[in-house]
GROMACS .gro file of C-alpha atoms in nm:
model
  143
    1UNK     CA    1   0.000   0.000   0.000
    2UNK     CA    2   0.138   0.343  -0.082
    3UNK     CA    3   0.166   0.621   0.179
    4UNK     CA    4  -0.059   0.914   0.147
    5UNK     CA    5   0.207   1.216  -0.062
    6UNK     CA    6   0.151   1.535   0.119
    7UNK     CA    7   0.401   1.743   0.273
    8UNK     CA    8   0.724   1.957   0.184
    9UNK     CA    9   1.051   1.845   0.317
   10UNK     CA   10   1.420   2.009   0.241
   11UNK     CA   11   1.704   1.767   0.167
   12UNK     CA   12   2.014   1.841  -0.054
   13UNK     CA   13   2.175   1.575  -0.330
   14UNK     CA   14   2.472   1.468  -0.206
   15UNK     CA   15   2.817   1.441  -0.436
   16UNK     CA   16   2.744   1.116  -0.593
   17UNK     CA   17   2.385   1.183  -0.684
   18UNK     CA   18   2.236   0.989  -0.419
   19UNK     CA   19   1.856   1.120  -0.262
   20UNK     CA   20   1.673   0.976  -0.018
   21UNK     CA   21   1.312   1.015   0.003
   22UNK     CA   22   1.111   1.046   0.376
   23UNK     CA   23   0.996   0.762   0.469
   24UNK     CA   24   0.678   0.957   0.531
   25UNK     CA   25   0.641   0.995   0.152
   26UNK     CA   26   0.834   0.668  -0.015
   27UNK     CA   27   0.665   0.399   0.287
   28UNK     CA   28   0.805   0.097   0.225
   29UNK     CA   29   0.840   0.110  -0.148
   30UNK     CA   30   1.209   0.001  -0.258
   31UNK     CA   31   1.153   0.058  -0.625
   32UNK     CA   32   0.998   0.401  -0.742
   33UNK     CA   33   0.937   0.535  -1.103
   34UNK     CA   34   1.111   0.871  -1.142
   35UNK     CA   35   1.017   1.038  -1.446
   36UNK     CA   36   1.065   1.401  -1.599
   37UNK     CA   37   0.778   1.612  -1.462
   38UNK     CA   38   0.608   1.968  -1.518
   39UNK     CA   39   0.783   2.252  -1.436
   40UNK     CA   40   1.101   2.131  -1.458
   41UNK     CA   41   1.057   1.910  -1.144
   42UNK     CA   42   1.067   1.539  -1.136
   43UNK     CA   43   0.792   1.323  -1.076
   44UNK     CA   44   0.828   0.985  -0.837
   45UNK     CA   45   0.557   0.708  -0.906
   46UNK     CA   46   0.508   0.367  -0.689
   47UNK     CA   47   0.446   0.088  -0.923
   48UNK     CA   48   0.061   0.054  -0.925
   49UNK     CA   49   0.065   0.445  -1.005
   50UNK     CA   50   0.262   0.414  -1.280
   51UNK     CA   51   0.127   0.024  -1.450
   52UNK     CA   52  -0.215   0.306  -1.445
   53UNK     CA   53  -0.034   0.581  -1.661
   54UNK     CA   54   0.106   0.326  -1.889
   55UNK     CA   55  -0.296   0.188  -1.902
   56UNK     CA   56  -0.384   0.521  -1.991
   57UNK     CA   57  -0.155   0.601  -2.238
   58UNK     CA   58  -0.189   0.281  -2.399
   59UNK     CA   59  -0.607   0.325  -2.433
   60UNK     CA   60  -0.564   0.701  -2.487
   61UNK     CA   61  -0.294   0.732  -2.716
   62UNK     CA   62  -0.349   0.554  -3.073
   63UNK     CA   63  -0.049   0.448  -3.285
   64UNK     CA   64  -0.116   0.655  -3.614
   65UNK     CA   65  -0.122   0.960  -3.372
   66UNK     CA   66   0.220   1.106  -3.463
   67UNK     CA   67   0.209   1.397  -3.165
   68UNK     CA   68   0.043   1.161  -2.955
   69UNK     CA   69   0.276   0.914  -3.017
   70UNK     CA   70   0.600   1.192  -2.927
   71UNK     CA   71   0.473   1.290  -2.621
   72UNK     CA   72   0.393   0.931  -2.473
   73UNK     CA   73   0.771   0.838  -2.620
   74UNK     CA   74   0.900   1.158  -2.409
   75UNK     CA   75   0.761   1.068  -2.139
   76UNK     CA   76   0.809   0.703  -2.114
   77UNK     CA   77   1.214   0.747  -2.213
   78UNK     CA   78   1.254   0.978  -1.888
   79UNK     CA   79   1.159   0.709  -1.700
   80UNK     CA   80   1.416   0.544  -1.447
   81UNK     CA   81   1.344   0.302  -1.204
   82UNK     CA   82   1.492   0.321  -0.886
   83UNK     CA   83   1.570   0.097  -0.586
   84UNK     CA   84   1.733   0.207  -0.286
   85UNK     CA   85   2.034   0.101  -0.112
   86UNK     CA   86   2.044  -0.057   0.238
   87UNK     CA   87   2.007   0.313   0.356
   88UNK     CA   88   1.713   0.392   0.120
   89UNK     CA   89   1.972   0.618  -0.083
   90UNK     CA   90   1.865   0.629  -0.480
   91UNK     CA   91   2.085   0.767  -0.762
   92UNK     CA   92   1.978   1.039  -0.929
   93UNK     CA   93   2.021   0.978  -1.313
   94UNK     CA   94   2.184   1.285  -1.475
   95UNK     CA   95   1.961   1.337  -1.720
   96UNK     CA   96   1.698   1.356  -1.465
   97UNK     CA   97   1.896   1.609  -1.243
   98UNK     CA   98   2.006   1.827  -1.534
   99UNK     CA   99   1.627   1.861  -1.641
  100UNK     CA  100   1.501   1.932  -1.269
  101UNK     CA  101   1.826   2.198  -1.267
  102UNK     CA  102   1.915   2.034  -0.955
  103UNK     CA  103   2.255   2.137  -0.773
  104UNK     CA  104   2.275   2.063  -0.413
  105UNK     CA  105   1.944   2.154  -0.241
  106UNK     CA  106   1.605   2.034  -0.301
  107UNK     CA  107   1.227   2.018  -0.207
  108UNK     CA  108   1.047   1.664  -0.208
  109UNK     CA  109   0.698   1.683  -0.167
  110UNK     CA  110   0.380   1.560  -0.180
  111UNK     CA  111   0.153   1.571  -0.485
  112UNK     CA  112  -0.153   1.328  -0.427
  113UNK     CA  113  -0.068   1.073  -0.631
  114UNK     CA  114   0.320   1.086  -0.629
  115UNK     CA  115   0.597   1.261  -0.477
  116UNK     CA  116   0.776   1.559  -0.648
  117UNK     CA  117   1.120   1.706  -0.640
  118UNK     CA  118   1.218   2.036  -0.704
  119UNK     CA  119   1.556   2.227  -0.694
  120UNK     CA  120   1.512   2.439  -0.430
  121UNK     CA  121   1.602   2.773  -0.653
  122UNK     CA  122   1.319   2.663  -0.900
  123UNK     CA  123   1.090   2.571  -0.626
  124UNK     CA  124   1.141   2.884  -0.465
  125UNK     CA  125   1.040   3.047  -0.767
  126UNK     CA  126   0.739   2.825  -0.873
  127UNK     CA  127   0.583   2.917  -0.545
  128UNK     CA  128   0.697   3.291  -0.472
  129UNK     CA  129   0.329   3.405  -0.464
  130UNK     CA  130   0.161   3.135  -0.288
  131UNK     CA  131   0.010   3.293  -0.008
  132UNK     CA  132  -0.119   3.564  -0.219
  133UNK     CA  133  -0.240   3.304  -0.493
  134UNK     CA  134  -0.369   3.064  -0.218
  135UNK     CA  135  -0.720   3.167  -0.214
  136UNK     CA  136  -0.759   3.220  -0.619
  137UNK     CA  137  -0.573   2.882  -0.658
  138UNK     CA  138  -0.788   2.718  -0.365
  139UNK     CA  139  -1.144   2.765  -0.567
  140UNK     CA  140  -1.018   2.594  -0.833
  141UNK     CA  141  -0.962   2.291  -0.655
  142UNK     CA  142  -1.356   2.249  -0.657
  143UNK     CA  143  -1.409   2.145  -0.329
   0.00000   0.00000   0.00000
């Protein structure tokens, strides 16, 4: 069963690329799906939540639909699937770090159905009007 993904935590990458997700976030998953994301951040799958995009992208996506087609190919190549080490430590692939703009410090956090992470400077930015967008943003959630 896969933890419920809320939250923000602060962690830096250390030297060799290695992460390690909160347990509060990753549970007892030792293989995650970590794929290129929106806004330059990456996104982090568990298995189940990932077999469904694949289901959806195989019903949605027909094979004569050449843009169709490209984006499920982007997305899908991004993909790497990660185990952890005996100290739950993962290694960042590069091209997954260079997309995300990554250097040293990040933001992992919760996004409902998976677990996000940011560099912090593009984070930071992302988010620089939240309070003040909080309410607009908030009544579009629909609830």
């Amino acid at each position: 069963m896969n933890p419920t993904c809320v939250g923000e935590y602060n962690y830096q990458i250390d030297s060799k690329n290695r992460i390690r997700l909160p347990n509060k976030l990753k549970g007892e998953a030792r293989e995650l799906y970590f794929t290129k994301g929106t806004n330059h951040c990456i996104f982090v799958f568990f298995e189940d939540g990932y077999k469904h995009i694949l289901d959806t992208l195989n019903e949605q996506i027909k094979m004569g639909d050449p843009e169709g087609s490209k984006a499920m190919r982007m997305f899908l190549k991004s993909c790497a699937i990660l185990e952890g080490d005996s100290q739950g430590r993962m290694i960042l692939p590069n091209h997954l770090k260079e997309y995300a703009r990554i250097q040293k410090d990040i933001v992992i956090c919760g996004a409902g159905s998976h677990v996000e992470i940011w560099a912090k400077e593009v984070y930071d930015v992302f988010y620089e009007n939240e309070d003040e967008d909080f309410d607009v943003m908030f009544g579009k959630l629909g609830i």
